[in-house]
Structures are given as C-alpha cells and as structure tokens.
Amino acid sequence: DTTVKQNPRYKLARVGKPVNLICSQTMNHDTMYWYQKKPNQAPKLLLFYYDKILNREADTFEKFQSSRPNNSFCSLYIGSAGLEYSAMYLCASSRDGPETLYFGSGTRLTVL
Amino acid sequence: AQRVTQVQPTGSSQWGEEVTLDCSYETSEYFYRIFWYRQLFSGEMVFLIYQPSFDTQNQRSGRYSVVFQKSFKSISLVISASQPEDSGTYFCALSDGSFNKLTFGAGTRLAVCP
C-alpha cells in the first residue's frame, strides 16, 4: 500500500481562526513533507519532518507549525489563517535515500 | 539557488501522438535528480519517471521517457502514444539530494483529445 491519506479533502476556515490539517502514511517512511499549491503556481515546500526533526523553510518559518507524534502521522497547523493561506495543501512521504515522494490527494483550504 | 522552469503553461495533442513537455533548471549541485509528476484532477501527484544527473542514459518507464541534456540543464518528458487519460498537469521537479526536497516548476497542463 503506497497511499498517503489526507483529511479533510476540503476545509473552510475563517480569517483569524486556527487550521489543522492531517496526513498519514503506513509505509514506514522516514520523511514527511507539506507543500502548498496555489493555482498556476509551482508547489512550494513549507516544511518537512525527518524522523522526529522538524525542518521549516526560511520564508514560511513563522507561518506554519507541524507535529509528528508518531512515524505514520503528521499535521500542519496554521495559528491564525489569512486570506493568503487559501490553497491546496499536499502532504508527501519518502523513504531515506534517492527515493521518490508519494503524495496524498491534498486538502483544499479556503479562508473566508 | 535552485530554480525549475516550465515555459509551456499548456499543451495539447491528438490521441496516439507523441507529446514532448519541456523543463529547464538551475542548480549548483553536482549530483541531483529530476523527477516528473502528473497531477490528477483529484489533486494527487503521481510519480512518473526520474533522471539522475550522473546517468547519461535517458531513462524510460513504459510510455514515458526523458531527453536529458545535462550541459544545457534541460530535460524533456516524452509521452508516446498519448491517450485522453494522460490529460492533466505535468510537473518537473529538481531534488537537491538532501532529504529528497523537491523544487517544482509551475507545470504544463496537457489536453489529449480523442
């Protein structure tokens, strides 16, 4: 089973409210990633967990938080959503080494 | 800094034709990998094929192959015998080798007409 699961599929949030997105994989992959995808733009890496170590990209460092309580599960947390957070959020996982990433179907977040 | 450019925002073909999608990239790394993904209408990104920089042979996987021109820092995805089910957005992505972090291009939306 090479499935990465993301919940929910669609999420509506209010400006200023927190948002929590969930991702899981059962492939025992070391690394889990979160990408943000806006229309007509390239997917952008937000952060990734290698084992228990969180690495956040410099330009999104303060905007997103994450947790990985076990190997299979990873969440993406937005403390206070703004309109600019409306996007598709893609979770992916990968085994250590020159492996491809396996992506989930994404969560489409709309902030109103 | 790494950068991936896909200059064709859209493309089209007829059923059975060969399709070529172009990608260029910038990297200062000696060892790197280029991946091609297709985004389904559901949003899921599906891995198609990858080319390691150290391999001078163009990779092939089923109906997918690449034309790798390392000296020009360009790589094209070739889809043979295209089918309507191949329609979707194709992304080129560069891995810098550490933790498999990918830098993506903006994608090419392909429509294959029956």
Coordinates of C-alpha atoms in Angstrom, one line a residue:
Chain A
D1 CA 0.0 0.0 0.0
T2 CA 1.6 3.2 -1.2
T3 CA -1.1 5.5 0.0
V4 CA -0.7 8.8 1.7
K5 CA -4.0 9.9 3.2
Q6 CA -5.1 13.4 3.9
N7 CA -8.0 14.7 5.8
P8 CA -10.2 16.5 5.2
R9 CA -10.5 16.8 1.5
Y10 CA -11.9 20.3 1.7
K11 CA -11.7 22.8 4.6
L12 CA -13.3 26.1 5.1
A13 CA -11.8 28.5 7.7
R14 CA -12.5 32.0 8.9
V15 CA -9.8 34.7 8.8
G16 CA -8.0 34.8 12.1
K17 CA -9.0 31.3 13.1
P18 CA -6.7 28.3 13.5
V19 CA -6.5 25.5 11.0
N20 CA -5.2 21.9 11.5
L21 CA -4.6 19.6 8.5
I22 CA -3.9 15.9 8.9
C23 CA -1.8 13.4 7.0
S24 CA -1.0 9.8 7.5
Q25 CA 1.1 7.1 5.8
T26 CA 1.6 3.4 6.6
M27 CA 4.7 2.9 4.5
N28 CA 7.1 3.5 7.5
H29 CA 8.7 6.4 5.6
D30 CA 11.3 8.4 7.4
T31 CA 10.3 11.8 6.0
M32 CA 7.0 13.6 5.6
Y33 CA 6.6 16.8 3.8
W34 CA 4.0 19.6 3.4
Y35 CA 3.7 21.5 0.2
Q36 CA 1.4 24.5 -0.6
K37 CA 0.0 24.7 -4.1
K38 CA -1.8 27.7 -5.5
P39 CA -3.4 27.9 -8.9
N40 CA -0.9 28.3 -11.8
Q41 CA 2.0 28.2 -9.4
A42 CA 4.6 25.6 -8.5
P43 CA 4.1 23.5 -5.4
K44 CA 6.1 25.2 -2.6
L45 CA 7.7 23.2 0.2
L46 CA 6.6 24.6 3.6
L47 CA 8.3 22.1 6.0
F48 CA 9.3 18.5 6.4
Y49 CA 9.9 16.1 9.2
Y50 CA 12.9 13.8 9.0
D51 CA 12.1 11.2 11.7
K52 CA 11.3 13.4 14.7
I53 CA 13.2 16.5 13.5
L54 CA 11.2 19.4 12.0
N55 CA 12.7 21.5 9.3
R56 CA 10.9 24.6 8.2
E57 CA 11.7 26.6 5.1
A58 CA 13.1 30.1 5.9
D59 CA 10.4 32.1 4.2
T60 CA 7.5 30.2 5.8
F61 CA 9.1 29.7 9.2
E62 CA 6.7 31.7 11.3
K63 CA 3.5 30.9 9.4
F64 CA 3.3 27.2 9.7
Q65 CA 3.8 24.7 12.5
S66 CA 3.7 21.0 12.5
S67 CA 3.8 17.9 14.7
R68 CA 4.6 14.3 14.2
P69 CA 3.6 12.3 17.2
N70 CA 4.5 9.0 15.5
N71 CA 6.1 7.8 12.3
S72 CA 2.8 7.5 10.5
F73 CA 1.1 10.8 11.3
C74 CA 1.9 14.4 10.5
S75 CA -0.2 17.6 10.9
L76 CA 0.1 21.1 9.5
Y77 CA -1.1 23.9 11.8
I78 CA -1.9 27.5 11.0
G79 CA -2.3 29.6 14.1
S80 CA -4.3 32.4 12.5
A81 CA -5.5 31.9 9.0
G82 CA -5.3 34.8 6.5
L83 CA -6.8 35.0 3.0
E84 CA -3.4 34.3 1.5
Y85 CA -3.5 30.8 3.1
S86 CA -6.2 29.7 0.7
A87 CA -4.5 26.9 -1.4
M88 CA -4.2 23.2 -1.9
Y89 CA -2.0 21.6 0.8
L90 CA -0.2 18.5 -0.3
C91 CA 1.3 16.0 2.1
A92 CA 4.0 13.6 0.9
S93 CA 6.3 11.0 2.3
S94 CA 9.6 9.4 1.3
R95 CA 12.0 6.7 2.5
D96 CA 15.5 7.8 3.2
G97 CA 17.8 7.8 0.1
P98 CA 17.2 8.6 -3.6
E99 CA 13.5 7.7 -3.5
T100 CA 10.6 9.4 -5.0
L101 CA 8.0 11.1 -2.9
Y102 CA 4.5 9.7 -2.6
F103 CA 1.8 12.3 -2.4
G104 CA -1.7 12.4 -0.9
S105 CA -4.7 13.8 -2.7
G106 CA -4.4 17.1 -0.9
T107 CA -6.6 19.3 1.3
R108 CA -8.1 22.3 -0.4
L109 CA -8.3 25.1 2.2
T110 CA -10.5 28.1 1.6
V111 CA -10.2 31.0 4.0
L112 CA -13.0 33.5 4.1
Chain B
A1 CA 19.7 28.7 -5.5
Q2 CA 17.6 26.2 -7.4
R3 CA 15.0 27.0 -10.0
V4 CA 12.8 24.9 -12.3
T5 CA 11.2 26.5 -15.3
Q6 CA 8.4 25.0 -17.5
V7 CA 7.8 27.6 -20.2
Q8 CA 4.7 25.8 -21.7
P9 CA 1.8 26.5 -19.4
T10 CA -0.5 24.4 -21.7
G11 CA -0.1 21.8 -24.4
S12 CA -2.3 19.6 -26.5
S13 CA -2.2 16.5 -28.6
Q14 CA -4.4 14.1 -30.5
W15 CA -4.9 10.5 -29.4
G16 CA -1.9 8.4 -30.4
E17 CA 0.5 11.2 -30.9
E18 CA 3.8 11.6 -29.2
V19 CA 3.9 14.6 -26.8
T20 CA 7.0 16.4 -25.5
L21 CA 7.0 18.6 -22.4
D22 CA 10.0 20.8 -21.7
C23 CA 11.7 21.7 -18.5
S24 CA 14.9 23.6 -17.7
Y25 CA 16.5 24.0 -14.3
E26 CA 19.3 25.8 -12.4
T27 CA 21.3 24.1 -9.7
S28 CA 24.8 24.4 -8.2
E29 CA 24.8 20.8 -7.1
Y30 CA 26.9 18.3 -8.9
F31 CA 24.6 15.4 -8.1
Y32 CA 20.9 15.9 -8.4
R33 CA 17.8 14.2 -9.7
I34 CA 15.0 15.4 -11.9
F35 CA 11.5 14.0 -11.4
W36 CA 8.4 14.2 -13.4
Y37 CA 5.0 14.1 -11.7
R38 CA 1.5 14.2 -13.1
Q39 CA -1.3 15.9 -11.1
L40 CA -4.6 14.1 -11.3
F41 CA -7.9 16.0 -11.3
S42 CA -8.3 14.8 -7.8
G43 CA -5.2 16.8 -6.8
E44 CA -2.9 13.8 -6.2
M45 CA 0.6 14.0 -7.6
V46 CA 1.6 10.7 -9.3
F47 CA 5.3 9.9 -9.9
L48 CA 6.1 9.1 -13.5
I49 CA 9.9 8.9 -14.0
Y50 CA 13.2 10.3 -12.8
Q51 CA 16.6 11.0 -14.2
P52 CA 19.7 11.0 -12.0
S53 CA 22.3 13.6 -13.1
F54 CA 25.2 11.1 -13.1
D55 CA 23.4 8.8 -15.6
T56 CA 24.0 9.9 -19.2
Q57 CA 21.4 7.4 -20.5
N58 CA 17.9 8.8 -21.0
Q59 CA 15.5 7.0 -18.6
R60 CA 12.4 5.2 -19.8
S61 CA 9.4 3.8 -18.0
G62 CA 6.6 2.4 -20.0
R63 CA 5.2 5.1 -22.3
Y64 CA 7.3 7.7 -20.5
S65 CA 10.9 8.6 -21.4
V66 CA 13.1 11.7 -21.0
V67 CA 15.5 13.5 -23.1
F68 CA 18.2 14.7 -20.7
Q69 CA 20.6 17.4 -22.0
K70 CA 22.8 18.0 -18.9
S71 CA 25.0 20.6 -20.5
F72 CA 22.0 22.7 -21.3
K73 CA 20.4 21.9 -18.0
S74 CA 17.2 20.9 -19.7
I75 CA 15.1 17.8 -19.6
S76 CA 12.0 16.9 -21.7
L77 CA 9.3 14.4 -20.9
V78 CA 8.2 12.3 -23.8
I79 CA 4.9 10.5 -23.7
S80 CA 4.4 8.1 -26.6
A81 CA 1.0 7.1 -28.0
S82 CA -0.8 9.7 -25.9
Q83 CA -4.3 8.9 -24.6
P84 CA -7.1 11.1 -23.3
E85 CA -6.4 9.6 -19.8
D86 CA -3.0 11.3 -20.0
S87 CA -4.6 14.7 -19.7
G88 CA -3.6 16.6 -16.6
T89 CA -0.9 18.9 -15.3
Y90 CA 2.7 17.7 -15.6
F91 CA 5.3 18.9 -13.1
C92 CA 9.1 18.8 -13.4
A93 CA 10.9 18.8 -10.1
L94 CA 14.5 19.0 -9.0
S95 CA 15.9 17.3 -6.0
D96 CA 19.0 18.8 -4.3
G97 CA 19.9 15.4 -2.8
S98 CA 19.3 16.2 0.8
F99 CA 16.1 14.8 2.3
N100 CA 14.7 14.5 -1.2
K101 CA 13.4 18.1 -1.0
L102 CA 11.9 18.9 -4.4
T103 CA 11.8 22.2 -6.2
F104 CA 8.9 22.2 -8.6
G105 CA 8.2 24.0 -11.9
A106 CA 4.8 25.7 -12.4
G107 CA 3.6 22.8 -14.5
T108 CA 2.3 22.2 -18.0
R109 CA -1.4 21.4 -18.4
L110 CA -1.8 18.8 -21.2
A111 CA -5.0 18.0 -23.0
V112 CA -5.1 14.9 -25.1
C113 CA -8.1 15.0 -27.5
P114 CA -9.8 11.8 -28.6

